[in-house]
Structures are given as C-alpha cells and as structure tokens.
XYZ file of C-alpha atoms in Angstrom:
705
model
C 21.240 33.726 236.101
C 22.653 31.199 233.508
C 20.045 32.308 231.030
C 21.128 35.704 231.395
C 24.700 34.782 230.889
C 23.955 32.966 227.726
C 22.065 35.960 226.545
C 24.921 38.218 227.137
C 27.296 35.890 225.435
C 25.159 35.843 222.384
C 25.371 39.643 222.148
C 29.078 39.696 222.647
C 30.028 37.000 220.137
C 29.438 39.011 216.848
C 32.301 41.430 217.468
C 34.731 38.500 217.462
C 33.732 37.559 213.966
C 35.783 38.745 211.003
C 34.222 41.669 209.230
C 35.020 41.708 205.429
C 33.232 45.097 204.765
C 35.432 48.164 204.064
C 36.240 50.192 206.999
C 34.081 53.268 207.568
C 35.518 56.707 208.106
C 34.345 58.095 211.352
C 33.361 61.779 210.998
C 33.517 63.713 214.329
C 30.184 65.167 215.273
C 29.933 68.947 214.648
C 28.985 71.115 217.674
C 25.532 72.517 217.376
C 25.088 76.226 216.443
C 24.568 78.307 219.553
C 20.973 79.351 220.060
C 20.640 83.218 220.039
C 18.286 84.298 222.677
C 15.143 86.087 221.542
C 15.959 89.190 223.526
C 19.343 89.494 221.715
C 17.549 89.248 218.322
C 15.061 91.776 219.277
C 17.821 94.192 220.474
C 19.562 93.885 217.132
C 16.350 94.578 215.300
C 15.680 97.609 217.530
C 19.220 98.967 216.975
C 18.796 98.466 213.131
C 15.557 100.273 213.241
C 16.813 103.084 215.460
C 19.939 103.589 213.272
C 18.150 103.397 209.951
C 18.380 106.513 207.858
C 14.634 106.785 207.668
C 14.365 106.741 211.422
C 17.120 109.214 211.815
C 15.576 111.538 209.200
C 12.231 111.313 211.055
C 13.949 112.091 214.360
C 15.780 115.025 212.843
C 12.444 116.273 211.329
C 10.694 116.119 214.691
C 13.485 117.848 216.439
C 13.784 120.415 213.766
C 10.071 121.474 213.952
C 10.135 121.468 217.675
C 13.191 123.635 217.683
C 11.631 125.919 215.122
C 8.943 126.783 217.767
C 11.657 127.461 220.455
C 13.849 129.367 218.054
C 10.901 131.349 216.858
C 10.005 132.235 220.550
C 13.605 133.384 221.096
C 13.577 135.477 217.972
C 10.206 137.141 218.887
C 11.340 137.732 222.384
C 14.532 139.283 221.201
C 12.691 141.530 218.678
C 10.333 142.619 221.495
C 13.278 143.319 223.744
C 15.059 145.216 221.010
C 11.886 147.215 220.325
C 11.453 148.117 224.065
C 14.993 148.779 225.033
C 18.174 150.235 223.625
C 19.762 146.773 223.263
C 19.965 147.084 219.420
C 21.946 150.326 219.647
C 24.298 148.798 222.315
C 24.852 145.703 220.148
C 25.696 147.837 217.022
C 27.962 150.161 219.193
C 30.048 147.073 220.344
C 30.298 145.693 216.913
C 31.592 149.018 215.528
C 34.135 149.346 218.354
C 35.347 145.733 217.705
C 35.858 146.560 214.002
C 37.793 149.770 214.824
C 35.098 152.017 213.238
C 34.902 154.695 215.895
C 33.010 157.006 213.808
C 30.164 154.576 213.326
C 30.448 153.709 217.175
C 29.945 157.391 217.957
C 26.955 157.621 215.647
C 25.372 154.512 217.278
C 25.909 155.930 220.674
C 24.189 159.136 219.702
C 21.280 157.211 218.182
C 20.889 155.222 221.477
C 20.879 158.393 223.564
C 18.093 159.906 221.359
C 16.081 156.755 221.712
C 16.404 156.850 225.495
C 15.387 160.491 225.648
C 12.248 159.700 223.439
C 11.387 156.735 225.686
C 11.595 158.922 228.731
C 9.217 161.412 227.274
C 6.746 158.635 226.476
C 6.875 157.279 229.946
C 6.250 160.800 231.440
C 3.257 161.244 229.139
C 1.787 157.965 230.436
C 1.487 159.597 233.944
C -1.045 161.992 232.595
C -2.725 159.869 229.977
C -5.236 158.132 232.302
C -6.845 161.363 233.308
C -6.763 162.662 229.732
C -8.299 159.461 228.446
C -11.066 159.543 231.144
C -11.878 163.097 230.224
C -11.868 162.180 226.535
C -14.248 159.321 227.214
C -16.661 161.410 229.187
C -16.668 164.182 226.744
C -17.073 161.727 223.777
C -19.875 159.792 225.591
C -21.692 163.052 226.380
C -21.423 164.272 222.822
C -22.518 160.978 221.437
C -25.663 160.722 223.638
C -26.463 164.315 222.809
C -26.132 163.597 219.069
C -28.329 160.495 219.368
C -31.069 162.428 221.359
C -30.970 165.202 218.804
C -31.320 162.681 216.146
C -34.330 161.118 217.966
C -35.968 164.511 218.360
C -35.692 165.041 214.657
C -37.275 161.604 213.972
C -40.051 162.248 216.466
C -40.901 165.626 214.802
C -40.783 164.023 211.379
C -42.894 160.964 212.421
C -45.009 162.866 214.836
C -44.291 160.121 217.351
C -42.702 161.053 220.785
C -41.381 157.516 221.192
C -38.900 157.963 218.380
C -36.885 160.208 220.584
C -35.111 157.199 222.220
C -34.981 155.095 218.942
C -31.288 155.922 218.079
C -30.246 155.288 221.641
C -32.011 151.906 221.623
C -30.405 151.037 218.337
C -26.904 151.581 219.742
C -27.837 149.469 222.871
C -29.044 146.661 220.651
C -25.888 146.806 218.547
C -23.655 146.635 221.682
C -25.751 143.692 222.892
C -25.111 141.977 219.522
C -21.394 142.453 219.890
C -21.401 140.988 223.340
C -23.459 138.002 222.084
C -20.859 137.448 219.279
C -17.947 137.717 221.682
C -19.578 135.264 224.029
C -20.005 132.747 221.224
C -16.514 133.215 219.714
C -14.555 133.571 223.038
C -14.664 129.921 223.945
C -13.277 128.420 220.674
C -10.740 131.363 220.526
C -9.423 130.492 223.931
C -9.211 126.928 222.952
C -7.389 127.390 219.628
C -5.392 130.549 220.628
C -2.405 128.781 221.977
C -2.149 126.610 218.876
C -2.215 129.729 216.679
C 0.436 131.300 218.757
C 2.620 128.067 218.443
C 1.986 128.089 214.665
C 3.062 131.661 214.478
C 6.276 131.076 216.514
C 6.933 128.043 214.182
C 6.551 130.121 211.168
C 9.117 132.625 212.375
C 11.492 129.930 213.389
C 11.130 128.164 210.007
C 11.710 131.238 208.075
C 14.896 132.017 209.958
C 15.969 128.377 209.946
C 16.305 128.695 213.770
C 17.511 125.140 214.394
C 20.962 123.494 214.889
C 22.845 122.535 211.749
C 22.482 118.773 212.493
C 18.643 119.149 212.550
C 18.301 121.000 209.214
C 17.563 119.153 205.980
C 20.659 118.612 203.701
C 19.438 121.142 201.094
C 19.435 124.078 203.562
C 22.386 123.156 205.727
C 24.989 125.994 205.729
C 27.698 125.078 203.296
C 28.745 128.605 202.545
C 31.281 128.907 205.195
C 31.042 130.528 208.581
C 31.285 134.263 209.032
C 34.839 135.297 209.939
C 34.977 136.325 213.598
C 38.059 137.067 215.795
C 37.622 133.708 217.607
C 37.574 131.746 214.343
C 40.762 133.449 213.111
C 42.561 132.808 216.303
C 41.480 129.182 216.462
C 42.579 128.718 212.803
C 46.022 130.094 213.577
C 46.271 128.044 216.771
C 45.574 124.782 214.834
C 47.908 125.657 211.971
C 50.586 123.302 213.167
C 53.194 125.819 214.324
C 54.158 124.844 217.883
C 55.546 128.264 218.752
C 52.384 129.960 217.609
C 50.104 127.496 219.480
C 52.000 127.844 222.708
C 52.119 131.643 222.505
C 48.307 131.781 222.005
C 47.805 129.462 225.075
C 49.985 131.721 227.150
C 48.143 135.040 226.131
C 45.781 136.274 228.712
C 43.194 137.243 226.048
C 43.516 133.946 224.193
C 45.328 135.532 221.158
C 42.845 138.461 220.548
C 45.752 140.951 220.857
C 47.331 139.497 217.689
C 44.450 140.635 215.568
C 43.830 143.986 214.069
C 40.332 145.072 213.076
C 38.438 142.727 210.755
C 37.536 145.005 207.757
C 35.064 144.286 205.011
C 37.100 144.306 201.793
C 35.172 143.711 198.593
C 33.762 140.133 198.524
C 35.478 139.175 201.747
C 37.180 140.543 204.821
C 40.771 141.495 205.643
C 42.637 141.336 208.994
C 46.242 141.983 209.994
C 47.711 139.396 212.225
C 50.842 140.363 214.277
C 52.651 137.079 214.930
C 54.253 136.457 218.334
C 58.034 136.332 218.814
C 59.601 133.171 217.415
C 57.060 132.738 214.627
C 58.112 133.586 211.104
C 55.709 134.897 208.438
C 57.010 132.191 206.120
C 55.705 129.485 208.349
C 52.171 130.929 208.000
C 52.552 131.475 204.187
C 53.651 127.993 203.711
C 50.457 126.615 205.338
C 47.961 128.500 203.180
C 45.809 125.389 202.456
C 45.621 124.305 206.049
C 44.783 127.821 207.166
C 42.021 128.058 204.560
C 40.497 124.810 205.724
C 40.690 125.904 209.284
C 38.696 129.012 208.274
C 36.159 126.759 206.506
C 37.298 128.060 203.097
C 38.903 126.719 199.983
C 42.567 127.397 199.353
C 41.915 129.842 196.435
C 39.584 131.848 198.805
C 42.436 132.918 201.254
C 45.286 135.237 200.289
C 48.348 135.813 202.524
C 50.411 138.873 201.950
C 52.956 140.865 203.897
C 52.120 144.542 204.911
C 54.617 147.084 205.919
C 54.571 146.225 209.660
C 57.249 143.732 210.734
C 56.241 140.202 211.787
C 52.791 140.698 210.358
C 50.749 138.877 207.817
C 47.594 140.232 206.085
C 44.846 137.731 205.499
C 42.168 138.297 202.909
C 39.347 135.837 203.330
C 36.753 135.642 200.574
C 33.047 135.028 201.195
C 32.542 131.411 200.371
C 31.934 130.953 196.669
C 32.238 134.709 195.935
C 35.375 134.335 193.650
C 33.343 132.019 191.385
C 30.908 134.727 190.579
C 31.641 136.858 187.428
C 32.525 140.495 187.802
C 30.793 143.296 185.877
C 31.497 144.234 182.249
C 34.408 146.488 181.223
C 33.863 150.265 181.029
C 35.033 149.890 177.445
C 31.791 148.006 176.870
C 29.379 150.142 178.941
C 30.690 153.589 177.937
C 30.731 154.318 174.270
C 32.344 157.686 174.878
C 35.293 156.423 176.716
C 38.634 157.599 175.329
C 42.276 156.918 176.324
C 45.268 159.016 177.192
C 48.662 157.249 176.950
C 50.480 159.758 179.069
C 48.059 160.327 181.953
C 45.345 157.781 181.639
C 44.936 154.417 183.271
C 43.393 151.299 181.520
C 40.354 149.801 183.259
C 41.642 146.166 183.527
C 39.308 144.682 186.128
C 38.736 144.487 189.875
C 41.062 143.631 192.766
C 39.963 141.259 195.545
C 38.674 144.143 197.584
C 36.215 144.948 194.761
C 37.909 148.200 193.804
C 38.651 149.014 190.215
C 42.006 147.899 189.013
C 43.469 150.450 186.562
C 46.878 150.246 184.971
C 49.161 152.976 183.724
C 50.757 152.012 180.417
C 52.960 155.016 180.060
C 56.584 154.008 179.050
C 56.151 150.525 180.514
C 57.126 147.303 178.879
C 54.585 144.573 179.417
C 54.797 140.859 179.859
C 51.698 138.657 180.395
C 52.133 134.969 180.900
C 50.212 131.830 182.115
C 49.241 128.459 181.170
C 47.395 127.884 177.930
C 43.652 128.834 177.632
C 43.638 130.952 180.859
C 42.705 134.204 179.234
C 46.120 135.576 178.517
C 45.185 136.942 175.043
C 41.964 138.459 176.349
C 43.762 140.283 179.072
C 46.413 141.573 176.824
C 43.856 142.649 174.152
C 41.789 144.543 176.690
C 44.735 146.760 177.305
C 45.419 147.294 173.665
C 41.746 148.106 172.902
C 41.752 150.877 175.594
C 45.113 152.346 174.317
C 43.783 152.224 170.783
C 41.230 154.822 171.777
C 44.183 157.308 171.863
C 44.608 158.159 168.262
C 48.290 159.073 168.724
C 49.282 155.433 169.434
C 50.590 153.273 166.653
C 50.383 149.431 166.889
C 52.512 146.810 165.245
C 51.156 143.404 166.136
C 52.378 139.821 165.546
C 49.955 137.135 166.601
C 52.051 133.873 166.455
C 48.898 131.846 167.174
C 46.945 133.015 164.129
C 43.506 132.140 165.462
C 42.001 135.470 164.629
C 42.122 136.953 168.178
C 43.652 140.127 166.827
C 41.883 140.367 163.513
C 39.876 143.377 164.669
C 43.254 145.381 164.523
C 43.109 145.145 160.726
C 42.930 148.806 159.682
C 43.998 149.852 163.101
C 47.465 148.528 163.369
C 50.187 149.442 160.841
C 51.415 145.793 160.863
C 49.356 142.750 161.599
C 51.151 139.351 161.288
C 48.955 136.334 162.033
C 50.277 132.706 161.986
C 52.391 130.279 163.801
C 54.914 129.148 161.174
C 58.637 129.938 160.890
C 57.829 132.503 158.158
C 55.543 134.273 160.454
C 58.241 134.257 163.133
C 60.756 135.746 160.571
C 58.281 138.533 159.840
C 57.604 139.113 163.530
C 61.357 139.261 164.197
C 61.698 141.806 161.358
C 58.835 143.828 162.784
C 60.682 144.032 166.039
C 63.878 144.884 164.314
C 61.985 147.600 162.452
C 60.995 148.997 165.881
C 64.601 149.058 166.838
C 65.336 151.134 163.835
C 62.670 153.482 164.700
C 63.913 153.674 168.217
C 67.458 154.535 166.972
C 66.049 157.206 164.651
C 64.242 158.873 167.544
C 67.333 158.572 169.761
C 69.233 160.547 167.202
C 66.641 163.306 167.007
C 67.358 166.758 168.694
C 66.874 166.924 172.478
C 63.342 167.776 173.500
C 61.604 166.144 170.441
C 58.278 164.449 171.336
C 57.421 161.095 169.782
C 54.087 159.348 169.480
C 53.910 155.920 171.259
C 54.779 152.880 169.211
C 53.520 149.578 170.651
C 55.199 146.401 169.337
C 52.952 143.615 170.481
C 53.968 139.915 170.084
C 51.412 137.399 171.321
C 52.549 133.788 171.852
C 56.142 135.116 171.939
C 57.441 131.671 173.043
C 57.007 130.584 169.476
C 59.566 133.188 168.435
C 62.011 132.164 171.084
C 61.730 128.519 170.094
C 61.998 129.098 166.364
C 64.823 127.008 164.800
C 65.001 128.962 161.490
C 68.293 130.804 160.561
C 68.948 133.673 158.164
C 71.404 133.782 155.236
C 74.296 134.585 157.745
C 73.360 131.517 159.838
C 72.037 133.722 162.696
C 69.095 132.003 164.421
C 65.810 133.956 164.683
C 64.982 132.090 167.951
C 67.025 131.227 171.024
C 68.508 133.385 173.749
C 72.077 133.738 172.490
C 73.733 136.978 171.592
C 73.353 136.099 167.951
C 69.614 135.342 168.224
C 67.820 137.960 166.206
C 64.436 138.195 168.085
C 66.186 138.018 171.466
C 68.646 140.734 170.583
C 65.957 143.069 169.187
C 63.877 142.612 172.275
C 66.743 143.322 174.536
C 67.575 146.507 172.686
C 64.050 147.781 172.897
C 64.033 146.957 176.623
C 67.259 148.892 177.110
C 66.414 152.100 175.402
C 62.900 152.103 173.944
C 61.179 153.511 176.974
C 62.882 156.865 176.710
C 61.408 157.470 173.074
C 58.054 155.722 173.632
C 58.882 152.491 171.664
C 57.490 149.724 173.834
C 57.471 145.949 173.585
C 54.435 144.082 174.864
C 54.649 140.181 174.941
C 52.307 137.509 175.903
C 53.695 134.041 176.454
C 52.522 130.716 177.890
C 53.997 128.062 180.225
C 57.235 130.004 180.868
C 60.630 128.336 181.047
C 64.179 129.484 180.712
C 64.136 128.270 177.059
C 60.904 129.964 175.824
C 61.245 133.035 178.027
C 64.840 134.002 178.689
C 65.696 135.666 181.951
C 67.005 139.012 180.439
C 63.733 139.412 178.457
C 61.302 138.630 181.341
C 63.159 140.942 183.647
C 63.096 143.827 181.130
C 59.379 144.202 181.568
C 58.194 146.998 183.809
C 54.797 145.388 184.318
C 54.695 141.635 184.764
C 51.365 139.750 185.052
C 50.658 136.005 185.406
C 47.610 133.914 185.187
C 47.444 130.384 186.629
C 50.762 128.496 186.414
C 51.794 125.022 187.277
C 54.751 125.495 189.755
C 56.304 128.019 192.017
C 59.412 128.138 189.865
C 57.253 129.280 186.967
C 55.744 131.989 189.216
C 59.216 133.173 189.983
C 60.013 133.313 186.262
C 56.824 135.271 185.521
C 56.863 137.753 188.379
C 60.230 137.698 189.967
C 61.558 136.401 193.293
C 60.510 139.556 195.230
C 56.818 139.253 194.341
C 56.673 135.568 195.086
C 58.546 135.923 198.379
C 56.059 138.680 199.277
C 53.075 136.304 198.840
C 52.382 136.315 195.028
C 51.143 132.846 194.132
C 49.828 132.496 190.560
C 50.711 128.735 190.851
C 47.950 128.425 193.358
C 45.281 129.790 191.061
C 42.964 127.027 189.833
C 43.532 126.170 186.132
C 40.341 126.461 184.185
C 38.371 127.948 187.167
C 40.319 131.170 187.676
C 40.449 132.221 184.090
C 41.204 135.801 183.722
C 42.572 136.206 187.243
C 46.033 137.826 187.162
C 48.709 138.328 189.743
C 50.262 141.650 188.795
C 53.680 143.150 189.816
C 54.070 146.679 188.541
C 54.464 150.279 189.632
C 51.748 151.156 187.188
C 49.011 149.839 189.413
C 48.022 150.733 192.872
C 49.330 148.106 195.274
C 48.643 148.209 199.060
C 51.645 149.473 200.976
C 54.120 146.785 201.834
C 52.955 144.295 199.196
C 54.905 143.359 196.054
C 51.933 142.320 193.903
C 48.121 142.480 193.692
C 45.543 139.987 192.389
C 43.298 141.354 189.612
C 40.138 139.750 188.188
C 40.144 141.116 184.612
C 37.119 142.086 182.627
C 36.444 139.675 179.767
C 35.787 141.205 176.351
C 34.684 138.727 173.793
C 35.766 138.887 170.147
C 32.471 140.414 168.907
C 32.516 143.174 171.452
C 36.256 143.746 170.870
C 35.565 144.264 167.099
C 32.945 147.031 168.006
C 35.464 148.835 170.238
C 38.144 148.517 167.539
C 35.665 150.251 165.110
C 35.332 153.041 167.561
C 39.071 153.326 167.620
C 39.249 153.391 163.847
C 36.710 156.244 163.688
C 39.106 158.352 165.693
C 41.800 157.947 162.933
C 42.018 159.248 159.414
C 42.639 155.735 158.063
C 45.419 153.231 158.649
C 46.887 150.988 155.995
C 47.635 147.615 157.653
C 50.573 145.580 156.259
C 50.124 141.859 156.562
C 53.485 140.791 155.118
C 56.831 142.520 155.637
C 58.494 142.342 152.358
C 62.254 141.819 152.289
C 65.120 141.355 149.805
C 63.238 142.647 146.774
C 63.705 145.495 144.368
C 61.503 148.336 145.374
C 59.489 150.947 143.506
C 59.463 153.921 145.856
C 56.659 155.756 144.180
C 54.391 152.731 144.169
C 55.274 151.993 147.757
C 54.439 155.485 148.761
C 51.141 155.227 147.131
C 50.523 151.956 148.885
C 51.226 153.275 152.365
C 48.970 156.342 151.836
C 45.914 154.087 151.990
C 42.612 155.813 151.419
C 43.444 158.992 153.220
C 43.489 162.100 150.836
C 46.658 163.399 152.420
C 49.235 162.085 154.998
C 51.900 163.850 156.894
C 55.361 163.300 155.465
C 56.633 162.104 158.892
C 53.880 159.357 158.885
C 54.662 158.351 155.311
C 58.390 157.870 156.259
C 57.204 155.734 159.324
C 54.949 153.496 157.093
C 57.641 153.099 154.638
C 60.039 151.981 157.214
C 57.477 149.397 158.438
C 56.948 148.177 154.852
C 60.633 147.485 154.318
C 63.228 148.573 156.948
C 66.082 147.615 154.651
C 64.922 149.840 151.831
C 63.403 152.775 153.682
C 64.701 152.509 157.253
C 67.284 155.233 156.730
C 65.223 157.542 154.625
C 65.058 161.195 155.650
C 62.420 163.814 154.671
C 64.878 164.939 151.954
C 64.893 161.466 150.377
C 61.066 161.479 150.301
C 60.899 164.939 148.863
C 63.473 164.075 146.175
C 61.515 160.968 145.024
C 58.130 162.882 144.945
C 59.534 165.933 143.133
C 61.159 163.653 140.423
C 57.731 162.215 139.860
C 55.913 165.504 139.908
C 54.021 164.807 143.139
C 55.985 167.038 145.421
C 54.740 167.467 149.106
C 52.849 170.569 150.070
C 51.739 172.346 153.154
C 48.347 171.831 154.748
C 47.415 173.573 157.987
C 51.136 174.601 158.218
C 52.442 171.041 158.004
C 54.014 169.138 155.056
C 51.835 166.423 153.666
C 51.865 164.058 150.592
C 48.690 164.199 148.510
C 47.237 160.890 147.340
C 45.799 162.280 144.185
C 49.177 163.738 143.193
C 50.940 160.432 143.638
C 48.133 158.659 141.797
C 48.491 160.991 138.792
C 52.223 160.639 138.853
C 51.826 156.854 138.663
C 49.353 157.148 135.886
C 51.403 159.557 133.807
C 54.616 157.505 134.243
C 55.838 155.850 130.978
C 56.374 152.174 130.665
C 60.106 152.772 131.120
C 59.677 155.560 133.670
C 59.518 153.345 136.701
C 61.517 154.760 139.500
C 64.833 153.111 140.250
C 65.093 150.869 143.186
C 66.175 152.523 146.378
C 69.575 151.795 147.619
C-alpha cells in the first residue's frame, strides 16, 4: 500500500514544479470528415453516367430507331387503309370544308363516290372470279398438255422413237420438281429472316418520313421551321397573348374559340386568317402585341403582319412560312422581257410582289412620289426601278438631281434632259433651280388654252434631305434649304405639289431617316404615293406614311434593318390594296446598276436623241443661237416646242418666258428659220450649224433679255 502511495506521489510531484518554457497554444481538435458510404458514391456515379450527354444521345438514338419501326408500321397501315377505303377522300373533304373551299369539297365528294362505285363493281366481280379462274385453269391445262403431246409426237416421228411422245411432258414434270426442291431449300431461311426483312422495311419507311417525336430526332433534323398554322394554334396564340378579356372570352366559348376564326387561306408564302375579336377586346390590343403573337405562333416578329379589314372588331393575320421572307423574289419583268414598254397614262409599273405572292404594280399617272427609309436599305434602287419602267414611254421627260453623286443615276445620261450629280451646296443650288424650272414649265402649261395635252415631266430628286438641310443663301439672302416660306427648294416643291398634277409636272423625291427638319410636313403630305423602307421609330413611320396608314397596321419601323432590304410599306391609291387596309407591304425587284444601264439603253433607243445638261448655267450673258445649237444635240431636226423646253431647262432666267415667236425671230435673223416636217414646225441642225459658221466675228447674237 505505502509503496503504491509513494509511487503515486512521485508521479504527481512534477506538476508542482515551476515550468520556465513558453506556454503552448492549444489548438482544438478538428472533427473528422464524414465518411461517405459506398452506396452513396455509387449512386452519384450512376446519376452522372445516366445524365451524361453521351448516354442521353445513345438513349435518344435507341428510342429513335425503335420508334422509326413503329412509325413506319403506322404509315404503312395508313397507306394500306387509304388504298383499300375512301378514307383519303373523306380526309381531303373535311380539310376543304374547314378551309371554306366548298368547290373543292364538292369535287372530293364526287371523287369519293366514284371510288366507292368502282370498289363495288370489283367486289361483285369477285363473286364470279373463282369459277372463271377454274375454267381458265382447266382450259389452259388441257391446251398445255395437248401442245406437249403434239410436240412429243413430232419428236417421235422425227427420231423414229415412240418413247419421245412423253419426253416434253417429263421435262415439264422435272422442272416442277426442281422448283419444289428450290422452294424447300430456301423456305426455311426465308421464314427465319423474313420478319427481320419486314422490320427493316418498316424502319426504312419510318426513317425516311422522320416518324419519331421531336425529342428523339437528332439536332440536325429537328423541326425548326415553325409548325404549320392550324385553327387550334391560332386560338392558343390569341389566348396566351396577355389580354385578360380575350383569354376569358375564349374559355367561356363552347367551341374553345373556333368561332372567332375565318377560313385559313393560303396567301403567297404564308397563310391568312381573319379573327373576329369578342366584345370588350380592342384591335389595338392585338396590334400592340405583335411580337408576342408571333412568338406564340412559333414565328419571328417580321413574319407576322396584323392589318384591319373592313369588318368591325376584326384583325387580319398574315403569317409567313418560317424563313420564307428571307428568300429572294424573282427578277423584274424589265429584266426578263426585252420587249416590255411603258404607258404613263394607263400602264402600271412592275415594282415587286406583295406578301401574298401576287405582282405589285403601281400606277404613276399624275401622282407625286415620296420614298423614304434608313440609309442603305434599297431606296435608290426602288425609286430607280420605277423611273426605268417609265423611261420606256418615249413621251416622258426626266430631270434628275442625284444629291448623293455615287453614280446610281449615271445611266440616265442621254436619257434625262438634266442630270445633276453631287452632294455639295452648288449641286443643291442647281437642283433647286431645276425644280424652279419645273415650276416655270408648270406655269406655262397652266396658261395654255383649255384642252391642251402636255407630255409628262418628272422632276426627280434623290437624297432630297440634302436640299432641305442646305445652309446656302442666294444674293437676296433667301435660303435654298429649310422649310420657311422664303426657302427656295421648299417653296418650289410646294408649288408643284399644289398644281403640277393637273399639267403632268410631277415631283418624285427620295429621302432617308425622315425628321421634321429634313422632310417638312407640307412636303411629305403633298405626295400621292408614299412608300417607306425600314425605319427606326414609329414616329418616323408616321412621318413617312401618315397617321392613317400606321393606325391601320403599317409598321415600317418593325422591318429589320439590313435584312429586309428592298421591302416597302406603300400607302397609295395607285396600287391595289386589300379592302379595309390603308397600306400594303411590297418586296421590290432589285435591278443592279449594270442591268439598269442595259434597260436605259433600250429606253434611249426609243428616242431620237436627248441632250443631257449636267450644269444649269445662271447669271451669264447668253448666245441664243449657240444655245439653240447646243440643245439640238445630234438629232437632225427637233420640234420647236422641244427646243423651247430644252432652252428653258438650260437657263430658265434667259429662256423661261420665250414663245415660239421669240425662237422664230432669232432663227430668221440668223438665216436658219424653222420649217415644216410632216406637218409640224421643226428646227434643222444643219441650218443652225451653217448659220453659226457663216456668222462674222462681230455677228454674235445679242444676249437675250
């Protein structure tokens, strides 16, 4: 006991001693990481393997090929059923009735009736066919045996051997036995592999028709083209549009909303359907949700157009086939038909196609024209296509100012009497004076006797916003640009808009990115035909087309910049617009510069020769005889009326007020008096040239007043 006590005391003594070592920091013991059971780790691995993309692809592949067989069996069964019954005719009949095409429905009903009558005759014939077949077999067998015996007799006589009489019969018997032997050998393997061949055939049918659900198909063949438009899809898209009154009304309808829809009609590269909205739902509520409606229909926004037909509380939906609007349309008839001509009065210009795929043709007779849009969207090409068609009418005169100057109108050199090309202030001044010259011509025509007929004069200004924004002023401090009453270009344009139509003096303008500053309200509203390419905002659309067109569904601001080049929204009485609509969307034919030059050459061939002025001279002392010779061009003779017109274009200040008497006086004084040709007064080029050559150094004609 004591020993033990001493032993314990020895062990307990050291703690009482003084420890001079530095104190140690006690770190609490960290809990050990939990041990994950093996079955949990295995489950995670299995889940990773199952959800891996390779596993999912393999599962989809197995399901796809299995479903191909089932789908192929369904397709073959349906084809067999359609071939044996009138199901096909019944199906087409129901589809025609659903589309409202009752003529087609009657035709399919008649076809189905004829099929049933033919099937009844075939079945009646089957009642007599066994007896007829038995008789045929007996007669055929007898004739065959007789022929073989006859052949054997011939062989026996020829070979002098009586046993040859049965030789043909024995040969036939041996051949039949050989066939039986072959069938016996082949029949076993055929029975074994026959089911596999049948499954392979069904798989081939299903694979060709992609008869599997979308989730099972590989990515490259999954349907991304948009579902076909059916009544149920349209109703569901309207129900999910986010209009509570519309959604509740559809739920309360006994037919689930089907009564709202008119027939779904094929319309060009899409379909068209009229939707009669229930009471309490405004057409504006649907129009303002165009993007959501398009997405509900599995389409892009630009593939759905909403317009308002004549019927009240009704919207007309045009839904394009997915991707169809990205496909180009065919070439212009101006390109494909070298014999095509134009008629300003009664003709219509082939401009492109509407969304229904019908030709969009535009009447230009006595209509001012405005084409606008963002830059590089096809404005010049659309405007030039109309001018090229009209140039094929030899009575039309063009005076063109291209304030971009990139050569887009260069092919009209020798076709237009004036061609100004350039973006500077000097070019704007010349363009302004060209339009003012048109005003002078308009006034001259207005002062003519009643009943006088005038050839069309087209004053075409491309990039007209450059003219409106020009800061230059004349000697009297009147600005060329701007939209004030003192602005020269604005004033001239307004005068032509007011009265030019009556005497066939028309102003065509092309502008870009319209604002109140570069396209004043009075000018844009003076155009009878207003067309717009893609724009940036709804307010610009209203400037381009007017409030009525935009309120009626016109939406050039929803066109895709860069992707919908050449697509125009047109508001005009010169183009056929569906009843109740205020505008129509046109995909214009694109005519490149090279092709446009070829068409312009055809137009030049219709004319005797046109002298094109590239600069309108002003404020200079004139030599009338030299100017007359200049405007005659290369033509041997020119009508006096045309000479006066060309002189007015050359310098309106000097010659704008000239009469036929003034022209006659100058020519008679020079010894180059006008003369009659085919009953009309003309000026001969050779006479004027001789007069200039014979004129002395001091015999130059005095400047006109």
